[in-house]
Coordinates of C-alpha atoms and ligand atoms in Angstrom, one line a residue:
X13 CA -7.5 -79.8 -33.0
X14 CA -8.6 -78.8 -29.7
X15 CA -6.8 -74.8 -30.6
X16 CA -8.6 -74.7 -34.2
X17 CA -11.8 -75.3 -32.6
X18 CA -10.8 -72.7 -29.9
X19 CA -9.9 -70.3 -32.6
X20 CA -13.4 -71.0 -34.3
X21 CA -15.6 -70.5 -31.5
X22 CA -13.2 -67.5 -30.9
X23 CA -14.5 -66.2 -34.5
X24 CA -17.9 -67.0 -33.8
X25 CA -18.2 -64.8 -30.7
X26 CA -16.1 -62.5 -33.1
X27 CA -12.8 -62.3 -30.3
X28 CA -9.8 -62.2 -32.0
X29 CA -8.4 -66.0 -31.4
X30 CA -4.8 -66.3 -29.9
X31 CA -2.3 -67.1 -32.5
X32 CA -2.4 -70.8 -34.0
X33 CA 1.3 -72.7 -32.9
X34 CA 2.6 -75.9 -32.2
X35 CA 6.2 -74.5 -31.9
X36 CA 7.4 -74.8 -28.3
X37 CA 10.5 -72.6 -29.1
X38 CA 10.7 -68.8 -28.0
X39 CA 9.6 -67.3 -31.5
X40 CA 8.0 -64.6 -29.9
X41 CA 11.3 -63.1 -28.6
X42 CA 11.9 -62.0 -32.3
X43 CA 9.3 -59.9 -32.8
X44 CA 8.8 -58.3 -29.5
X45 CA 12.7 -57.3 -29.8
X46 CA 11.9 -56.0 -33.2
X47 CA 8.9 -53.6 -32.2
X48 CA 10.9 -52.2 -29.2
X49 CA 13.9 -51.7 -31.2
X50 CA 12.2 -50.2 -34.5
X51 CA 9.8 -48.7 -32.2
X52 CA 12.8 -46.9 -30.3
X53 CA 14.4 -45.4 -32.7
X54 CA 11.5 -44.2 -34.6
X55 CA 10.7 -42.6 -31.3
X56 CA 14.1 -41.0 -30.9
X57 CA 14.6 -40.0 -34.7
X58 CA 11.8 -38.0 -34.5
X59 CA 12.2 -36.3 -31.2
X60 CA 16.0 -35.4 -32.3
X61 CA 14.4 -33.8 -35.6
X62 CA 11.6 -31.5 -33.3
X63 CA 14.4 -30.9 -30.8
X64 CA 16.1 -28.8 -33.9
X65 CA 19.6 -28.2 -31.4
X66 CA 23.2 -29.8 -30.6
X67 CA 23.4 -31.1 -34.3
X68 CA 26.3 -29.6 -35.0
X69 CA 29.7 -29.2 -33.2
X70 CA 33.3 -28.7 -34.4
X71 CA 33.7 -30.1 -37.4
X72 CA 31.1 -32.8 -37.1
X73 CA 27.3 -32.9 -38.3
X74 CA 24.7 -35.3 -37.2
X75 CA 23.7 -37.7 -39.8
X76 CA 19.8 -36.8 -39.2
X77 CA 20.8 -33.5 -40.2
X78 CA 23.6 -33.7 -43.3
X79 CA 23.0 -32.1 -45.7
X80 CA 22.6 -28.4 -44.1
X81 CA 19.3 -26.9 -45.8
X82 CA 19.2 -23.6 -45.4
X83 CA 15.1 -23.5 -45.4
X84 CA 13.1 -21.7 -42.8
X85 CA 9.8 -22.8 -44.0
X86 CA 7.5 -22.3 -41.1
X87 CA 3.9 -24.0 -39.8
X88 CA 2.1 -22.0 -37.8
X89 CA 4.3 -19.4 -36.6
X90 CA 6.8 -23.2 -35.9
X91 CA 9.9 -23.4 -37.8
X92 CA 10.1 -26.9 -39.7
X93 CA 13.2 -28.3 -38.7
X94 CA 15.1 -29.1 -41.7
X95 CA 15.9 -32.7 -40.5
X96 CA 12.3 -33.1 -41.4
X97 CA 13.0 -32.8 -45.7
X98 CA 16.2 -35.2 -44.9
X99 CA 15.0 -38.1 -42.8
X100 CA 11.5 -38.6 -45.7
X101 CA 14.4 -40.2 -48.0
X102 CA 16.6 -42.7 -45.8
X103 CA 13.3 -43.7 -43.7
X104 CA 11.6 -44.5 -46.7
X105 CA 14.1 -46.0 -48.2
X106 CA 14.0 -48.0 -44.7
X107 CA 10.7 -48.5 -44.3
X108 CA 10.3 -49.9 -48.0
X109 CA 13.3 -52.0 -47.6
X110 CA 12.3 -55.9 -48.2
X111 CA 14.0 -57.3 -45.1
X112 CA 12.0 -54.6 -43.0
X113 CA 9.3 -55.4 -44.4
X114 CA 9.2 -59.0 -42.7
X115 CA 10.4 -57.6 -39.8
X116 CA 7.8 -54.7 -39.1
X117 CA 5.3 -56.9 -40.0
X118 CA 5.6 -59.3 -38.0
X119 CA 6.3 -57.6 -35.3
X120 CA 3.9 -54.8 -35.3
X121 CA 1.2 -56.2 -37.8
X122 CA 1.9 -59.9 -37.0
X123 CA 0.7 -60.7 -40.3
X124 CA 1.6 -63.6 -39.1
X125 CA 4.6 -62.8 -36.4
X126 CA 6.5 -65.8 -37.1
X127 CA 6.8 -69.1 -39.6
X128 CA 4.9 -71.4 -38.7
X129 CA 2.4 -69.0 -36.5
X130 CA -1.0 -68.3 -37.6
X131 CA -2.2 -64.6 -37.4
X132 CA -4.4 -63.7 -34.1
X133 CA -7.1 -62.2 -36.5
X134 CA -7.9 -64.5 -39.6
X135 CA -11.1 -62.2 -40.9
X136 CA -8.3 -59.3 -40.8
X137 CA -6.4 -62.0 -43.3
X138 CA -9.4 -62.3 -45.6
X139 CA -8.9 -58.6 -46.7
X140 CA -5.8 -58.7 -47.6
X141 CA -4.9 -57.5 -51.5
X142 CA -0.8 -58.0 -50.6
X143 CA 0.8 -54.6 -51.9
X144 CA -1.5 -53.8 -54.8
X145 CA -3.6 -50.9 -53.1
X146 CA -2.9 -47.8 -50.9
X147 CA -1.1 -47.6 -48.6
X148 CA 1.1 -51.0 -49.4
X149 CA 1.2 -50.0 -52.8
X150 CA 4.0 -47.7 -52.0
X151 CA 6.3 -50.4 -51.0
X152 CA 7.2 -50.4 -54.6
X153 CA 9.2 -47.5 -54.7
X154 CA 11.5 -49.2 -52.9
X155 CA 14.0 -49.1 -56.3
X156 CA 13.3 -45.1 -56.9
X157 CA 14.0 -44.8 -52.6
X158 CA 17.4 -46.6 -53.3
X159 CA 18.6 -43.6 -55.6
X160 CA 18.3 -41.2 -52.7
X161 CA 19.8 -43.5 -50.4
X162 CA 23.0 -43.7 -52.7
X163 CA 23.4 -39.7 -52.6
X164 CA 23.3 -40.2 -48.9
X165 CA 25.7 -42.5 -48.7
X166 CA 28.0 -40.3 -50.5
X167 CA 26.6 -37.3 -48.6
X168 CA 27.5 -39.0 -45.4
X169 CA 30.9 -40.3 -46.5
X170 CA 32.0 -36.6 -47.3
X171 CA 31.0 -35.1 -44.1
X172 CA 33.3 -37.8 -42.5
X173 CA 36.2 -36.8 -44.2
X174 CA 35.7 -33.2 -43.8
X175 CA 35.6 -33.3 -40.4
X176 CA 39.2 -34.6 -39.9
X177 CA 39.6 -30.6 -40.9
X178 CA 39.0 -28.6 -37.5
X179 CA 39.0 -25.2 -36.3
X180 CA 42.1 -25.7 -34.9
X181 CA 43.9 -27.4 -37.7
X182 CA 43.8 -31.1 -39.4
X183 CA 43.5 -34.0 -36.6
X184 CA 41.9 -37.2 -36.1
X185 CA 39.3 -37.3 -33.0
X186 CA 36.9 -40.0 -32.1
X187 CA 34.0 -38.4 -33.6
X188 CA 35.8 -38.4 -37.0
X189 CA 35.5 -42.5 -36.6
X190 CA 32.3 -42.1 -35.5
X191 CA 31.0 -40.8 -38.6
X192 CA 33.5 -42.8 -40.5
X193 CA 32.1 -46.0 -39.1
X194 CA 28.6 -45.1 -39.7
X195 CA 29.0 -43.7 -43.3
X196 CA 30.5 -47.2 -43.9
X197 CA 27.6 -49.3 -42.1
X198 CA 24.9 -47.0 -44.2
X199 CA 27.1 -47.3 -47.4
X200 CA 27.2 -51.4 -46.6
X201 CA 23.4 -51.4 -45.9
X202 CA 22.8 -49.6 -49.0
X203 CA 24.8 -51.5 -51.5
X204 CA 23.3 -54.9 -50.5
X205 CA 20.0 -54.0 -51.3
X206 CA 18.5 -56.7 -53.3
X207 CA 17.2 -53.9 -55.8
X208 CA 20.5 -53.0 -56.2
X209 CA 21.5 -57.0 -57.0
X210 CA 19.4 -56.6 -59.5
X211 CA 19.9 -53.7 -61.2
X212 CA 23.3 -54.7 -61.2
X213 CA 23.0 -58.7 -62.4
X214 CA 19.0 -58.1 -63.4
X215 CA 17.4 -58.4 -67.0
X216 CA 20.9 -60.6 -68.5
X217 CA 19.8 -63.8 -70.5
X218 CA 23.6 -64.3 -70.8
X219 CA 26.6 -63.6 -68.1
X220 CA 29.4 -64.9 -70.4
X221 CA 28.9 -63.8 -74.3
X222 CA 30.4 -60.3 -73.8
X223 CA 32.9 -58.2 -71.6
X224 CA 30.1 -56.2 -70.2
X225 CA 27.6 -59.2 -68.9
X226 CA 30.6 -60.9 -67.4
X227 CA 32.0 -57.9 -65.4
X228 CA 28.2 -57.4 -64.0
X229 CA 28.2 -61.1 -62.9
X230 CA 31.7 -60.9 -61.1
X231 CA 30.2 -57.2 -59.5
X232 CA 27.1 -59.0 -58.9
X233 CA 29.1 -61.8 -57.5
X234 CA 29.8 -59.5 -54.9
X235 CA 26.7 -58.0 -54.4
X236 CA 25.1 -61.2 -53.6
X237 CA 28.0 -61.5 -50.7
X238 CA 27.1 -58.0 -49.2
X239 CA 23.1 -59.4 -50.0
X240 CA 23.3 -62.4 -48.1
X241 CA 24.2 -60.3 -45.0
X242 CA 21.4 -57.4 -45.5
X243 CA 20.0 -57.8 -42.1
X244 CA 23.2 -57.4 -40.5
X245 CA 23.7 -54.2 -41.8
X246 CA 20.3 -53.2 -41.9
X247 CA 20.4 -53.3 -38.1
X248 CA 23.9 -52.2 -37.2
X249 CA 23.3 -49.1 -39.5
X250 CA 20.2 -48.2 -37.4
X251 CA 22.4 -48.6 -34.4
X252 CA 25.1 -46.6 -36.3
X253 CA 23.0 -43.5 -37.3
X254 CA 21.6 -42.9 -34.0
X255 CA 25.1 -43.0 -32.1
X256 CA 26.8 -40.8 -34.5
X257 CA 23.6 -38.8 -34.0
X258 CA 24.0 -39.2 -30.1
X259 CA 27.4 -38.4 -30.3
X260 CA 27.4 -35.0 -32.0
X261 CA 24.2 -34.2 -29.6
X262 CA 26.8 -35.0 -26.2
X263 CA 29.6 -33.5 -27.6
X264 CA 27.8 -30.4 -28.5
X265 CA 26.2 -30.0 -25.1
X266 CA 29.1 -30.7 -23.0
X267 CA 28.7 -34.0 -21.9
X268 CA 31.2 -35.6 -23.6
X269 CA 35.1 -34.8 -24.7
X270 CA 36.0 -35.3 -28.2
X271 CA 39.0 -37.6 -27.7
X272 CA 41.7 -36.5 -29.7
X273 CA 44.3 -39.1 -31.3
X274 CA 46.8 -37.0 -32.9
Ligands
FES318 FE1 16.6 -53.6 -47.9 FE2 16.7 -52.6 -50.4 S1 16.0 -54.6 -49.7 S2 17.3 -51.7 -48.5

């Protein structure tokens, strides 16, 4: 009683009132952890795409860069570095993805930043239209973002193959599981997308009155396995795709050795 009317005289003087709580746990953490992680790698993603060097070594290719465009489109006298026309498909795909949606809104928006935590600026709250108007709107591409994501996945996959083939002959290194690793984590994040779960089990009235409806609900049996765990895999793929990135980067400047297994 004593917050809400701290909150209102907060309104009143038109301060933005502290957020509303009675949870004594450390929901907070979640958030802040969020932002500095999301914020991090947004921040290194798009420094690694200006930096336009060490993306390729050996056999191997950084993920911010696969596929090889060979564009030299150029903006002001600046050549555009091609990881530029890749990264606009997975980071949408990303940034329309429902469970980052919760998370980078609550942790940069907190709109609110956690259950049972008011937002710090209810007259901000009053505005809202949800995702019916520009820019939120665009979160419903999500399902046409997926598509893209699936070529990468595939994209990604092949490059991790091909570069058990070296210059010097066919051998596994640990760059090779490197990629491998992060094609799988991408490929995992990818497939247990919810718009995925329901392309694959959506729109059936009945799962058993044909072969077809009941081989979607054993695949989307599956599916709702991998679904269950999106979070998981959404984070460890962000992890994944800037190591393999970081990787390629060390290896082609020198500061790391390519271990070589056989
Ligand atoms: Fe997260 Fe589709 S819901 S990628």
């Amino acid at each position: 009683m004593a917050v809400s009317t701290a909150n209102a005289n907060s309104r009143e003087e038109g301060r933005a009132p502290l957020p509303l709580t009675s949870r004594h746990d450390t929901w907070w953490i979640r958030p802040v952890v969020t932002m500095i992680v999301l914020g991090a790698f947004v921040i290194y993603s798009t420094w690694r795409a200006f930096v336009y060097q060490d993306y390729e070594v050996d056999s191997y290719l950084s993920p911010f860069y696969a596929p090889i465009i060979p564009l030299n489109w150029t903006i002001f006298g600046y050549l555009i570095s091609p990881a530029f026309y890749i990264l606009i498909f997975p980071l949408s795909f990303r940034l329309t993805c429902y469970y980052y949606r919760l998370s980078y809104y609550r942790a940069f928006f907190w709109d609110p930043p956690a259950c049972g935590v008011s937002e710090p600026r209810p007259k901000a709250r009053m505005k809202y239209t949800g995702e019916r108007r520009f820019p939120f709107i665009l979160q419903n591409l999500h399902r046409f973002s997926f598509y893209a994501a699936a070529v990468f996945v595939v994209l990604l996959t092949y490059d991790a193959i091909a570069s058990l083939w070296h210059a010097d002959g066919f051998h596994l290194n640990v760059g090779t599981l490197v990629l491998a690793v992060n094609a799988v984590l991408i490929g995992l994040y990818t497939f247990s997308c919810h718009s995925w779960r329901h392309l694959i089990g959506g729109k059936v009235d009945c799962y058993s009155c044909n072969v077809m409806s009941t081989t979607r609900y054993g695949i989307w049996k599956q599916i709702s396995y991998l679904n269950a765990r999106h979070s998981w895999f959404a984070w460890l793929s962000l992890f994944s795709v800037a190591l393999a990135d970081m990787y390629v980067w060390f290896v082609s400047a020198g500061i790391l050795t390519d271990f070589r297994f056989f």
